[in-house]
Tab-separated table of C-alpha atoms in Angstrom:
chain	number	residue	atom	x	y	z
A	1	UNK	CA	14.964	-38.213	2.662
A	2	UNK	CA	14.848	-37.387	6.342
A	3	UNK	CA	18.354	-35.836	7.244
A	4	UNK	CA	18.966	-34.530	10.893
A	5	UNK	CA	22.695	-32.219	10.689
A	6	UNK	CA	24.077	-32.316	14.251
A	7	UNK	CA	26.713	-29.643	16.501
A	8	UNK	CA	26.790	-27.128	13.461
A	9	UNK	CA	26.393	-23.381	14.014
A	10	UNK	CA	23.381	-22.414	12.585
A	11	UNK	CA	23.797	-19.040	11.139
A	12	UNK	CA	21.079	-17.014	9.461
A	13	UNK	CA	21.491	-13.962	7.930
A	14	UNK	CA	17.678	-13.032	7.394
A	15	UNK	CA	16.991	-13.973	11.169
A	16	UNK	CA	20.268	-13.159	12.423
A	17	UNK	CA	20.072	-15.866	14.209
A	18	UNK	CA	24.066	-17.582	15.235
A	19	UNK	CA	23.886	-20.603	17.622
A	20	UNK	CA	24.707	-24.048	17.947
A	21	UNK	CA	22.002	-26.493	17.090
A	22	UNK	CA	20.494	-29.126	15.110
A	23	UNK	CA	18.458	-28.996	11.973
A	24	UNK	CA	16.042	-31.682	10.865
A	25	UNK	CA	15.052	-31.971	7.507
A	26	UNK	CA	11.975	-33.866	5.711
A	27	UNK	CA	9.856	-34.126	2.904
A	28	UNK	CA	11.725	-31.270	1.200
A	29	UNK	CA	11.139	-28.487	4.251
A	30	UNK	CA	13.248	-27.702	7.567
A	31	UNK	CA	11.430	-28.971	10.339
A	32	UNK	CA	12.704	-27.676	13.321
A	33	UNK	CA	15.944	-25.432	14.138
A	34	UNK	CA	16.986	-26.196	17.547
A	35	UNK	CA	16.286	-29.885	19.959
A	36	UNK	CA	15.264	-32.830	17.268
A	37	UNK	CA	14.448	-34.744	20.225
A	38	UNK	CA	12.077	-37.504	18.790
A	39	UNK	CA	13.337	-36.847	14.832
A	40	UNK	CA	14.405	-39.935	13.241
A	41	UNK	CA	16.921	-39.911	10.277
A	42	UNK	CA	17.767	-41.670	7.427
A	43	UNK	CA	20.565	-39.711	6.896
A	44	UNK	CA	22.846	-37.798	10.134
A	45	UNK	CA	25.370	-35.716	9.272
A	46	UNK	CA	27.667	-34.341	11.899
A	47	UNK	CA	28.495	-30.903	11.356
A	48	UNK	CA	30.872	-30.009	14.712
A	49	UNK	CA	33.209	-27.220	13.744
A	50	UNK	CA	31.250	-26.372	10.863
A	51	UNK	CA	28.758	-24.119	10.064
A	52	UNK	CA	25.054	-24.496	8.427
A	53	UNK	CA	23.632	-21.676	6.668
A	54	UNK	CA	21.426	-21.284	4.030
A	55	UNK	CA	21.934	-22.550	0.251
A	56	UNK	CA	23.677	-19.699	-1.878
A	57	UNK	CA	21.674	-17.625	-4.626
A	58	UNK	CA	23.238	-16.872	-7.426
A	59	UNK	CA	22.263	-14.160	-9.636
A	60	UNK	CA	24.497	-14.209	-12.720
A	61	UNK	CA	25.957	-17.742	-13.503
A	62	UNK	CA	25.843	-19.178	-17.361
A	63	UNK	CA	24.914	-22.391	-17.716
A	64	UNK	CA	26.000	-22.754	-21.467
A	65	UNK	CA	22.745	-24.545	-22.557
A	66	UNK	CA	21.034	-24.453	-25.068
A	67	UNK	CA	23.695	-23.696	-28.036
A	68	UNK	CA	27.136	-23.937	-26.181
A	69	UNK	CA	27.800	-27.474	-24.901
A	70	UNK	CA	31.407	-27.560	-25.889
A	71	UNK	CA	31.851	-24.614	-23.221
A	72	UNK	CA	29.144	-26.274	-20.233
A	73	UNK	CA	26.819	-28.214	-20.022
A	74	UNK	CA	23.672	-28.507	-17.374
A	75	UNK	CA	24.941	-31.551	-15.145
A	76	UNK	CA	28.623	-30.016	-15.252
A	77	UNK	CA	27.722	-26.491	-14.426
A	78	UNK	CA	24.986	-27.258	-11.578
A	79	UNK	CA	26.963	-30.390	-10.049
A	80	UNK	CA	29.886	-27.178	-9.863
A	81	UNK	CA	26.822	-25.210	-7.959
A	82	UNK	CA	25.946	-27.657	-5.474
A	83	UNK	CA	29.683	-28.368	-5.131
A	84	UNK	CA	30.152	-24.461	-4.295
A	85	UNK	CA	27.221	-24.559	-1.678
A	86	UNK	CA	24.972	-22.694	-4.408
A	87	UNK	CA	21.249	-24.086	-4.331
A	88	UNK	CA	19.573	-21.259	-6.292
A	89	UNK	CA	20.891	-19.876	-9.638
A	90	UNK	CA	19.825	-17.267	-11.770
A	91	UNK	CA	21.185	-17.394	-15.644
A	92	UNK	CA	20.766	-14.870	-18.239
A	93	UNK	CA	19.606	-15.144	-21.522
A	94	UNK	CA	22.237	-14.815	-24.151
A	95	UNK	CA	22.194	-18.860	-25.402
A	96	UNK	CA	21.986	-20.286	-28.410
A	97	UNK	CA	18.695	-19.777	-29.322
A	98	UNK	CA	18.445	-16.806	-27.292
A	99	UNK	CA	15.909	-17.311	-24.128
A	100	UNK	CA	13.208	-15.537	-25.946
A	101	UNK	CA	10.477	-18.162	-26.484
A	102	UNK	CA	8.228	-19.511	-23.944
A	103	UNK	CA	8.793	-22.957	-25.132
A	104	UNK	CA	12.861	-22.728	-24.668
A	105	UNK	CA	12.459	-21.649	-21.144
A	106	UNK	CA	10.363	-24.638	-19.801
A	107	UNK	CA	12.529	-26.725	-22.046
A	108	UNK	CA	15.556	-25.423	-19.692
A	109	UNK	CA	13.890	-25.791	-16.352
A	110	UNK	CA	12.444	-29.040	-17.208
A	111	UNK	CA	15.972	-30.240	-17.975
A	112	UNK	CA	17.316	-28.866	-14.839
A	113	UNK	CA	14.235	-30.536	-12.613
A	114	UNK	CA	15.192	-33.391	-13.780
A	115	UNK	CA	18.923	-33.154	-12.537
A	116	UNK	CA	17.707	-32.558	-8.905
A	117	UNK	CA	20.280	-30.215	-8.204
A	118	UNK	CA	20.204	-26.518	-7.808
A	119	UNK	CA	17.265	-24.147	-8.888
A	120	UNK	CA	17.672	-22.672	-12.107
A	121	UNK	CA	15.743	-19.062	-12.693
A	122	UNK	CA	15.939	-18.384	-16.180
A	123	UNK	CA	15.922	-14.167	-17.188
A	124	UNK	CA	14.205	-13.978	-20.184
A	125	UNK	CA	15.444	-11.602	-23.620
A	126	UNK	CA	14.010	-8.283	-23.266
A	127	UNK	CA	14.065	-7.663	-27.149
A	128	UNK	CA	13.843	-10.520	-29.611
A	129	UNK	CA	17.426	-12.422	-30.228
A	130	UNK	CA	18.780	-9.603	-27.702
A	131	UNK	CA	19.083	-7.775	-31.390
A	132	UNK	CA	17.697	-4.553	-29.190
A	133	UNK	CA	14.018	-3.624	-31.277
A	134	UNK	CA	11.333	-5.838	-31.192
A	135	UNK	CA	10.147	-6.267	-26.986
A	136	UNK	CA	9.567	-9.932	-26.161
A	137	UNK	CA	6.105	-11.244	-24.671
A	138	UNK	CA	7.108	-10.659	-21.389
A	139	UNK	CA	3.840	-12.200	-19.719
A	140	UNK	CA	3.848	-14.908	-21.608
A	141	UNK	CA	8.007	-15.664	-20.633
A	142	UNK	CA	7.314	-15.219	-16.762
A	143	UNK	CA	4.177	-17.714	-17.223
A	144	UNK	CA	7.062	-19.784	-18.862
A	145	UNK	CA	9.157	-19.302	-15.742
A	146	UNK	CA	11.246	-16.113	-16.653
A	147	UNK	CA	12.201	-13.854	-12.960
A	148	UNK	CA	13.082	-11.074	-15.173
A	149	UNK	CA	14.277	-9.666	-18.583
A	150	UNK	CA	17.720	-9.189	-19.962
A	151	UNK	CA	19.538	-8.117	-22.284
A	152	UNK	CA	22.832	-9.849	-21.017
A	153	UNK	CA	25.605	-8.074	-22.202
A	154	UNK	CA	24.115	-6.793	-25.242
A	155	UNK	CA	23.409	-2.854	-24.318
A	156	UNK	CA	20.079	-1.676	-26.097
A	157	UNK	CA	21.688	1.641	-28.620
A	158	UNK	CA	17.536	2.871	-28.743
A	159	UNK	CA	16.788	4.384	-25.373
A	160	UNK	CA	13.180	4.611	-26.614
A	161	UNK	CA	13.336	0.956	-27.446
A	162	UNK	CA	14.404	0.966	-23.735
A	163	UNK	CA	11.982	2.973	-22.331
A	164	UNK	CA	9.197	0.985	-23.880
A	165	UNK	CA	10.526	-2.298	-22.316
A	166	UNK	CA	10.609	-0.802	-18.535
A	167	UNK	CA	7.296	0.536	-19.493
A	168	UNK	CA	6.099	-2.308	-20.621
A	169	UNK	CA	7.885	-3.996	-17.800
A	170	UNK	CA	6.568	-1.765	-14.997
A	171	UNK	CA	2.879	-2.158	-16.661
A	172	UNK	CA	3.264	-6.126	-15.178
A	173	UNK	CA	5.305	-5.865	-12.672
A	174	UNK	CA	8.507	-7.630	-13.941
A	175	UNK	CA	12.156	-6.600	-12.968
A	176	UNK	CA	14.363	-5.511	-15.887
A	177	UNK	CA	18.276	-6.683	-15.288
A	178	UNK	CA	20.869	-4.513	-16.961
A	179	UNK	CA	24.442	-4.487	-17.145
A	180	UNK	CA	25.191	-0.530	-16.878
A	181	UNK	CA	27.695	0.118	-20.829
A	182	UNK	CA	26.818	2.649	-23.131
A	183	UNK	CA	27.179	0.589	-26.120
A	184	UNK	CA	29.858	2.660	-28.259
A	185	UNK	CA	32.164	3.652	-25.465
A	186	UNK	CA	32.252	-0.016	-24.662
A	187	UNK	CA	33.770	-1.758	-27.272
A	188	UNK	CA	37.316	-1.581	-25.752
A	189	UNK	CA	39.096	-4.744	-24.339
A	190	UNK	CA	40.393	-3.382	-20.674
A	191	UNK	CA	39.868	-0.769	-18.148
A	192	UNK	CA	40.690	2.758	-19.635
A	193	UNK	CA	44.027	4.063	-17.576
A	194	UNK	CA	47.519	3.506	-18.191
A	195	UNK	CA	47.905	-0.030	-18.010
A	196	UNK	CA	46.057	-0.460	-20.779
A	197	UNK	CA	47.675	2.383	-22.795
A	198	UNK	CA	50.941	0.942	-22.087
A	199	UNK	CA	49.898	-2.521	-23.405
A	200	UNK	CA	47.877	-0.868	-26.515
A	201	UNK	CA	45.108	-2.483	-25.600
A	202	UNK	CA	41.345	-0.699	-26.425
A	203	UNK	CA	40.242	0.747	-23.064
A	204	UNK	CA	36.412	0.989	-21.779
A	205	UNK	CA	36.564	4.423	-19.932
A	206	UNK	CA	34.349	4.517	-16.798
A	207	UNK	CA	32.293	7.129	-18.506
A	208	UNK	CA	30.759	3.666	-20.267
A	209	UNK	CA	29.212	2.391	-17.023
A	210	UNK	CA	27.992	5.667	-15.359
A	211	UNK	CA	26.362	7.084	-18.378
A	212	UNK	CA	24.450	4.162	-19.058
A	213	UNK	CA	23.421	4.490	-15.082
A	214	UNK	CA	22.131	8.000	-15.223
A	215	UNK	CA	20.396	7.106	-18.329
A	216	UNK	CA	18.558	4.037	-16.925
A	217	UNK	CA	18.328	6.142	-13.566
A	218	UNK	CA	16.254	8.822	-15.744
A	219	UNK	CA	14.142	5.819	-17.182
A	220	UNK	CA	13.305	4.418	-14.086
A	221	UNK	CA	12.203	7.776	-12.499
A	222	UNK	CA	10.125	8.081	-15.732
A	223	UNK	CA	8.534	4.612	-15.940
A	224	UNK	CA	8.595	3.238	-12.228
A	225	UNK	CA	9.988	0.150	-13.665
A	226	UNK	CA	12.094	-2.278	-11.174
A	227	UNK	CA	15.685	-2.537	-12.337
A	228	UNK	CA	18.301	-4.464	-10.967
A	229	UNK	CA	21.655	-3.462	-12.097
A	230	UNK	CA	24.143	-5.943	-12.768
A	231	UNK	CA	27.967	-6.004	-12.348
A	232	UNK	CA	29.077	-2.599	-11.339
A	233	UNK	CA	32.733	-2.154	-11.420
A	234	UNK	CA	33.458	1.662	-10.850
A	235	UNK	CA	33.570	3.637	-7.980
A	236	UNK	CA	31.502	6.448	-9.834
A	237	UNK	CA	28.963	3.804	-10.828
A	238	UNK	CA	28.701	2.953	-6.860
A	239	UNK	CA	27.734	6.839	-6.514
A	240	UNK	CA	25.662	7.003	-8.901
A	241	UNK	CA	23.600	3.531	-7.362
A	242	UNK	CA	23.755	5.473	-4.009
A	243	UNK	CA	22.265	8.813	-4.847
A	244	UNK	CA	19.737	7.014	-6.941
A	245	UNK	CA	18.445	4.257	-3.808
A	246	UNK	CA	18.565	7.565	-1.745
A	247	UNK	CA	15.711	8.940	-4.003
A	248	UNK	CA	14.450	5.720	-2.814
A	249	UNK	CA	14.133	4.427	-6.563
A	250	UNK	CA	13.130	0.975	-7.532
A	251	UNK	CA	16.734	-0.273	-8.482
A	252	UNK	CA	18.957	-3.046	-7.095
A	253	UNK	CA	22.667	-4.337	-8.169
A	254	UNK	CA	25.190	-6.774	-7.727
A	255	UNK	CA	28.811	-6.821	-8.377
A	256	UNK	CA	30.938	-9.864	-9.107
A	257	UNK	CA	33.882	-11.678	-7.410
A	258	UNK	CA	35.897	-10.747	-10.219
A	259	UNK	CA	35.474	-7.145	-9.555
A	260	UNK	CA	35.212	-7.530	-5.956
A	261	UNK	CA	39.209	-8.944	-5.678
A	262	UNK	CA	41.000	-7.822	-8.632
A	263	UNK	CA	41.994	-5.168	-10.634
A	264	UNK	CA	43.535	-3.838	-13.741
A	265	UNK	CA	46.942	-5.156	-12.777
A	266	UNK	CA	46.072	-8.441	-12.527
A	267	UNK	CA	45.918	-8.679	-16.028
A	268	UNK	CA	49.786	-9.189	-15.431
A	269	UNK	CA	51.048	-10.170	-19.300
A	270	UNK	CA	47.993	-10.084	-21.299
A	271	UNK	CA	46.495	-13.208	-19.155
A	272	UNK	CA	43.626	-14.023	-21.347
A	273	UNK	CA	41.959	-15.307	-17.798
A	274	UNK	CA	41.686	-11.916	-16.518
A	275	UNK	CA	39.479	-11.016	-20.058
A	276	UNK	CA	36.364	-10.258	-18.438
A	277	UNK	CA	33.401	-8.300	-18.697
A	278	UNK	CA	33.235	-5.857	-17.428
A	279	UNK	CA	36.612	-5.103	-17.307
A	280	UNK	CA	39.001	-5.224	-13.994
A	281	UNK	CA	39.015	-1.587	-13.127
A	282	UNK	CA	41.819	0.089	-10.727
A	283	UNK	CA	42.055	-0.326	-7.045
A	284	UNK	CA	39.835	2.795	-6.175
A	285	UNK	CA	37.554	1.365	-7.786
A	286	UNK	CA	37.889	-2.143	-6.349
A	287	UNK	CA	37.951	-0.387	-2.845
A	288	UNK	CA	34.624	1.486	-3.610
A	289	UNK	CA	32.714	-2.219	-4.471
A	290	UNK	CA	34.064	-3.566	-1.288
A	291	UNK	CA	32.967	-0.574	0.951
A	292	UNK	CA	29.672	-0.165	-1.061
A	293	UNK	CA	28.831	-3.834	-0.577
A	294	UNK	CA	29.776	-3.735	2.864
A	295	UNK	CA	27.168	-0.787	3.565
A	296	UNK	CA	24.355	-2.096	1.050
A	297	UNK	CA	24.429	0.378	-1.626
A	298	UNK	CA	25.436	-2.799	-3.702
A	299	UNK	CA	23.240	-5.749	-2.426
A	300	UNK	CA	24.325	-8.561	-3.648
A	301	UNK	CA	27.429	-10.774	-4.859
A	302	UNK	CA	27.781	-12.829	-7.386
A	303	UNK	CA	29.829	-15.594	-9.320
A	304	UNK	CA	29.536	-14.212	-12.906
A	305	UNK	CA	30.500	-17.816	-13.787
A	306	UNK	CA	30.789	-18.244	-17.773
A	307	UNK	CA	32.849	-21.190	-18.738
A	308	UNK	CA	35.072	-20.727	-21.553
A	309	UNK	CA	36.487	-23.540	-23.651
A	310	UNK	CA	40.383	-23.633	-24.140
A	311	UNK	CA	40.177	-22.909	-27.811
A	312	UNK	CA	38.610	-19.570	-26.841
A	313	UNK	CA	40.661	-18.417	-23.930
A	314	UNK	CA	44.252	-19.691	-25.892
A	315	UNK	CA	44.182	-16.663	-27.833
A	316	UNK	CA	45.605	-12.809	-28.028
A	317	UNK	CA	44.418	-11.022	-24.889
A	318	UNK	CA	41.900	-8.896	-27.072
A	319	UNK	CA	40.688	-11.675	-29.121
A	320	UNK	CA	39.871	-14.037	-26.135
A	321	UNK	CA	36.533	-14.596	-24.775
A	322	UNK	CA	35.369	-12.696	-21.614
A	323	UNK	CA	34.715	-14.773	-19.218
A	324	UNK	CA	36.134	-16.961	-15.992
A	325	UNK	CA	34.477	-19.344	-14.069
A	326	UNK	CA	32.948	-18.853	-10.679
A	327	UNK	CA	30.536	-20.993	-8.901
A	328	UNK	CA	32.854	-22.953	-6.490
A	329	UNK	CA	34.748	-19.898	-5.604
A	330	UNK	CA	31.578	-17.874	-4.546
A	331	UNK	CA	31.571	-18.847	-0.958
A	332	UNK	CA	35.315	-19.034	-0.056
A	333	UNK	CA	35.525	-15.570	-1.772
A	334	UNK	CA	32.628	-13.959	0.166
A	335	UNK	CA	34.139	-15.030	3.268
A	336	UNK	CA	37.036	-13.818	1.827
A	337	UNK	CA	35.904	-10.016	1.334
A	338	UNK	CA	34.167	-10.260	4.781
A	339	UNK	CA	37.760	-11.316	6.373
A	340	UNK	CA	39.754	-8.270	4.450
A	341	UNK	CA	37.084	-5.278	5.360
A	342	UNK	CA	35.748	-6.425	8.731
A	343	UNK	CA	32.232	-7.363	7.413
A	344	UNK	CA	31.754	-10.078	9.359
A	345	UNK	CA	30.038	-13.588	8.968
A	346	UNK	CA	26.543	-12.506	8.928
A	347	UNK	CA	27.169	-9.950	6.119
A	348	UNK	CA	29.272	-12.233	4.395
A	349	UNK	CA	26.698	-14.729	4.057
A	350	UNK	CA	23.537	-12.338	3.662
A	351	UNK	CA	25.111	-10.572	0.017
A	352	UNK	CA	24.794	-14.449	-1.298
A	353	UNK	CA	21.676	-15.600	0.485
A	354	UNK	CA	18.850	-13.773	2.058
A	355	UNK	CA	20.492	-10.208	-0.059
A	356	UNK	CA	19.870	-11.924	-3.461
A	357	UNK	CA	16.425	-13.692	-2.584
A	358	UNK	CA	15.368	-10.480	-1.733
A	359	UNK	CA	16.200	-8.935	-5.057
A	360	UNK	CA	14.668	-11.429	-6.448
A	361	UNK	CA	11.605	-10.908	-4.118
A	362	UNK	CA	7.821	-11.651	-6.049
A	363	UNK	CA	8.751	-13.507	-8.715
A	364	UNK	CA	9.839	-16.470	-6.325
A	365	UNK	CA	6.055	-16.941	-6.135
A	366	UNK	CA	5.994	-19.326	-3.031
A	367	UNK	CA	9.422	-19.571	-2.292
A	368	UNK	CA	9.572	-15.777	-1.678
A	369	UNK	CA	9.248	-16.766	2.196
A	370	UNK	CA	12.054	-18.983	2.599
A	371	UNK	CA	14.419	-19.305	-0.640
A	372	UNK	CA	17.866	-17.699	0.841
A	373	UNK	CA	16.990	-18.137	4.821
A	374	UNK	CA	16.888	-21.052	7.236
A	375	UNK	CA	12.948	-21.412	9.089
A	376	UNK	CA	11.050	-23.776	10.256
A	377	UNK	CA	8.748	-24.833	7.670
A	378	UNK	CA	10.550	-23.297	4.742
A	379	UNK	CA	12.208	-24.949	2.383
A	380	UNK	CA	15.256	-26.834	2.939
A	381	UNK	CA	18.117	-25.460	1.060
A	382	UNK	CA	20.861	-25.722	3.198
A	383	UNK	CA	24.546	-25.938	3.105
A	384	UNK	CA	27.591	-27.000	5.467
A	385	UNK	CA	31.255	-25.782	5.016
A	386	UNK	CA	34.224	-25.425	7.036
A	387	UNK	CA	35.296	-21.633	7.548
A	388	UNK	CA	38.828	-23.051	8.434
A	389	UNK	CA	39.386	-24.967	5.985
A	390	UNK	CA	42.331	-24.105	3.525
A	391	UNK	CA	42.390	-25.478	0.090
A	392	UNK	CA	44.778	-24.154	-2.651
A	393	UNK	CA	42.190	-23.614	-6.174
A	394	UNK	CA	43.824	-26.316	-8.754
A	395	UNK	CA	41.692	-25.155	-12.297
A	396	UNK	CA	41.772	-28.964	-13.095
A	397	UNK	CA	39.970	-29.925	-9.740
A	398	UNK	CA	37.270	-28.011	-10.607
A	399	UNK	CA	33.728	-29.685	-11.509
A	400	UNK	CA	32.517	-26.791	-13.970
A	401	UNK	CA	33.189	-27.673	-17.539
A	402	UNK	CA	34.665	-24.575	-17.501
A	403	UNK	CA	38.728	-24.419	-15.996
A	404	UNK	CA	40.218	-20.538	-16.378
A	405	UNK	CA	39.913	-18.161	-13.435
A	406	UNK	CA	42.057	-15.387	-12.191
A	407	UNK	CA	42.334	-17.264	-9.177
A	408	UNK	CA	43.993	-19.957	-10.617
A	409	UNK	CA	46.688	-20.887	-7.842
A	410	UNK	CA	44.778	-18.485	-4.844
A	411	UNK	CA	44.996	-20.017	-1.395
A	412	UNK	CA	41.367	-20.032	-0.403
A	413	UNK	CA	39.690	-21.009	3.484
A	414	UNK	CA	36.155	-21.762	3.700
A	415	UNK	CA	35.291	-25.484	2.275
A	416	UNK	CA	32.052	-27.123	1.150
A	417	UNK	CA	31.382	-30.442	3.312
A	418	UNK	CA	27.744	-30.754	1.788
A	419	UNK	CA	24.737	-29.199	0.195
A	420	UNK	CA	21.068	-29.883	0.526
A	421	UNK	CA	19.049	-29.002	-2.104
A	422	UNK	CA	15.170	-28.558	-1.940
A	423	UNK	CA	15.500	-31.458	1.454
A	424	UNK	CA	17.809	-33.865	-1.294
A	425	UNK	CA	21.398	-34.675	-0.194
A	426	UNK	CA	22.987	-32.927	-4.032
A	427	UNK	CA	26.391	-33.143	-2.940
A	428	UNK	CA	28.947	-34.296	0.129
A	429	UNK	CA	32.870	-33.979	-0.254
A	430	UNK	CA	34.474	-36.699	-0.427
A	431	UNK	CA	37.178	-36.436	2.415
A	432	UNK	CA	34.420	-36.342	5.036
C-alpha cells in the first residue's frame, strides 16, 4: 500500500531530526522524509497536531503462545501492540513448551507473519525447559530465528552451568538476557522493607538483584559474553550497571514501566495487580530508574506485558500470579516519565525506539539499519499519536487478552491515531 502521512512532526530519535513534514511510504520502505511532491497515495493520512515517529520496540512483552491461550493469545496480544504504537516485540521464552526447539520457534514466527502485525523476536531457552543444566543448541535456535537466550525468570542456581552458557554464548556471538535474582533470596512475594513486614508478606531484599549483578558482572569480565540485563528495580542494581558500562563491559539493561512509576506502596491492600516481578521497590529506588534512564546507564524501557487470566489474579496477594499488562500503556507512560524528570521528547521516544534496536543491534540481520529509526529507504515502521491527547485507562477497553494493571483508573496523555507496520496500515483509532 502506498500511504503518504501529511503536517505531522517528524521526530527521530536516532537522527535527531524534529520538523514538520511529510512521509511517503511504499512497497514496505519510507521513501522520502520531507516534499512528496509527485508521490501518489492510496492511502493519506493527515497527521496535523500529531506527531510521527518511529514504531516502538519492545523488549520484554509475553505473548502467551504456545501453552497459555486462556491468558493471550497471538492476534489479541499483537493487535494490543499495534494498538500501543509497538511494531517490534521481543518475547521471552518461558511458554508452554518452553522456546527451546528450533522447530517451536519458526512455528511462532510463522504464526505471527501470518497476522501482519508487529515483529515478533523470539529469545530462545538458554538451558533445556529453563530447568538450568543442560545448554540449548544455541546456533541452531538463532538459525531458527532466536535474538538471544533466556532464562526468563527462572535464575540458573549453577554459576558454572552459567558460565558455560556465556561462554558458549560469547564463542558465537549471541547476547545472553538475564533478569538480575539470586535464586534463594528471591523467593519472597514483595519488596523487603517495612511495608511488607507490616503486611507479613515474604520480602525479596535488594541484596537478590545486586548479587546476582556482580556475579554475572564477574562472568562477563571472564567470558566476554554480551549480556543484556533485564528489569532492574533497585537503586544499588543501577550502580552496580554503571560502574560495570564504565569498565566499558559488554552489558545492556532495561527497566519496566512498572518499576519506572510505582512503588512498594502501591500495593495499597494486598492489590493482587501490583504482584509483579520483580517486585515494586521503594521510592529511592524508583527515583534511581528514572534518573539512570534519563542519563543512559539503563537504555531501554519496556512494557513487561504478561497477561494474567482472572482466575489467577482473584487470589491472596502471595498466591496471585506476577504479572500486569503493558503494551498499550508503553507510549503514554514514556512520555509520561519524560514529562515528570525533564527528559524531553527525543529521550522519551529513543529508550523505546532507536535505544532498544540498538540493544538488539546484529541479530536484526538486515533490519539492523533501520528497525527503531525513521530514513529514507529503511523500513517503514512508523507510528502517529497525539501527545495531547488525554484518555482515562478503562482495563475493559483494553485489546490485550490480558485486563489487570496498576494503572487501572490512571489519567494518561499521549494517544495512538495509527500504526504502520513493515509499510501495512496494522491499526487506526477509530475516533479519527
Amino acid at each position: 500500500m502506498k500511504i503518504l502521512i501529511r503536517n505531522g512532526r517528524v521526530v527521530d530519535p536516532a537522527s535527531k531530526f524534529d520538523a514538520v513534514a511529510d512521509v511517503a511510504v511504499a512497497a514496505g520502505r519510507i521513501v522520502t522524509i520531507g516534499d512528496a511532491g509527485g508521490f501518489t497515495a492510496a492511502k493519506t493520512i493527515d497527521a496535523q497536531g500529531c506527531i510521527v515517529a518511529p514504531g516502538l520496540v519492545d523488549l520484554a512483552a509475553r505473548l502467551r503462545e504456545p501453552g497459555y491461550e486462556h491468558e493471550g493469545m497471538l492476534e489479541s496480544e499483537l493487535a494490543a501492540a499495534v494498538a500501543g504504537g509497538v511494531t517490534s516485540l521481543v518475547c521471552p521464552p518461558d511458554t508452554d513448551p518452553v522456546l527451546d526447539e528450533p522447530g517451536l520457534v519458526e512455528m511462532l514466527k510463522f504464526r505471527a507473519e501470518k497476522l501482519h502485525q508487529a515483529r515478533v523476536f523470539p529469545l530462545g531457552a538458554l538451558t533445556r525447559k529453563l530447568e538450568g543444566e543442560i545448554l540449548t543448541e544455541m546456533v541452531e535456535l538463532t538459525e531458527a530465528g532466536c535474538v538471544g537466550f533466556s532464562q526468563a525468570d527462572v535464575p540458573v542456581a549453577d554459576t558454572q552451568v552459567l558460565q558455560r552458557a556465556l561462554q558458549y554464548a560469547a564463542t558465537f556471538g549471541c547476547t545472553v538476557w538475564l533478569r538480575p535474582q539470586e535464586l534463594y533470596l528471591g523467593r519472597g512475594v514483595a519488596a523487603s522493607g517495612p511495608l511488607a513486614t507490616r503486611f507479613g508478606l515474604p520480602g525479596i531484599p535488594v541484596a537478590a538483584e545486586t548479587i546476582a549483578l556482580h556475579t554475572i558482572v564477574e562472568l562477563v569480565k571472564l567470558t566476554g559474553a554480551r549480556v543484556h540485563l533485564c528489569r532492574l528495580s533497585s537503586a544499588d542494581g543501577v550502580e552496580v550497571v554503571r560502574q560495570a558500562k564504565a569498565q566499558k563491559l559488554p552489558v545492556t539493561c532495561d527497566v519496566s514501566i512498572n518499576s519506572l512509576h510505582l512503588i512498594d506502596n502501591d500495593i495499597g491492600y494486598f492489590d493482587s495487580r501490583a504482584r509483579l516481578n520483580p517486585p515494586l521497590r521503594q521510592q529511592r529506588d524508583r527515583d534511581a530508574l528514572r534518573a539512570g534512564l534519563a542519563d543512559g546507564t539503563i537504555d531501554a524501557l519496556v512494557s513487561d506485558h504478561t497477561p494474567v487470566d482472572e482466575d489467577a489474579k482473584t487470589l491472596p496477594f502471595g498466591e496471585a500470579e506476577p504479572g500486569a499488562t503493558g503494551l498499550e500503556l508503553l507510549l503514554a507512560l514514556a512520555l509520561r516519565w519524560g514529562e515528570d524528570t525533564n527528559a524531553g521528547l527525543l529521550r522519551s521516544l529513543a529508550v523505546v525506539t532507536s535505544a532498544p534496536a540498538k540493544v538488539l543491534g546484529a541479530s536484526l540481520g538486515t533490519l539492523q539499519a533501520s528497525l527503531g529509526q525513521l530514513a529514507a529507504g529503511g523500513v517503514a515502521d512508523l507510528t502517529v499519536f497525539d501527545p495531547k491527547a488525554e484518555w482515562m485507562l478503562t482495563p475493559a477497553e483494553l485489546r490485550s487478552q490480558g485486563k489487570h494493571t496498576p494503572f487501572a483508573g490512571w489519567a494518561m496523555r499521549g494517544r495512538v491515531r495509527c500504526t504502520i507496520a513493515a509499510g501495512q496500515l496494522a491499526y487506526e483509532a477509530a475516533d479519527r
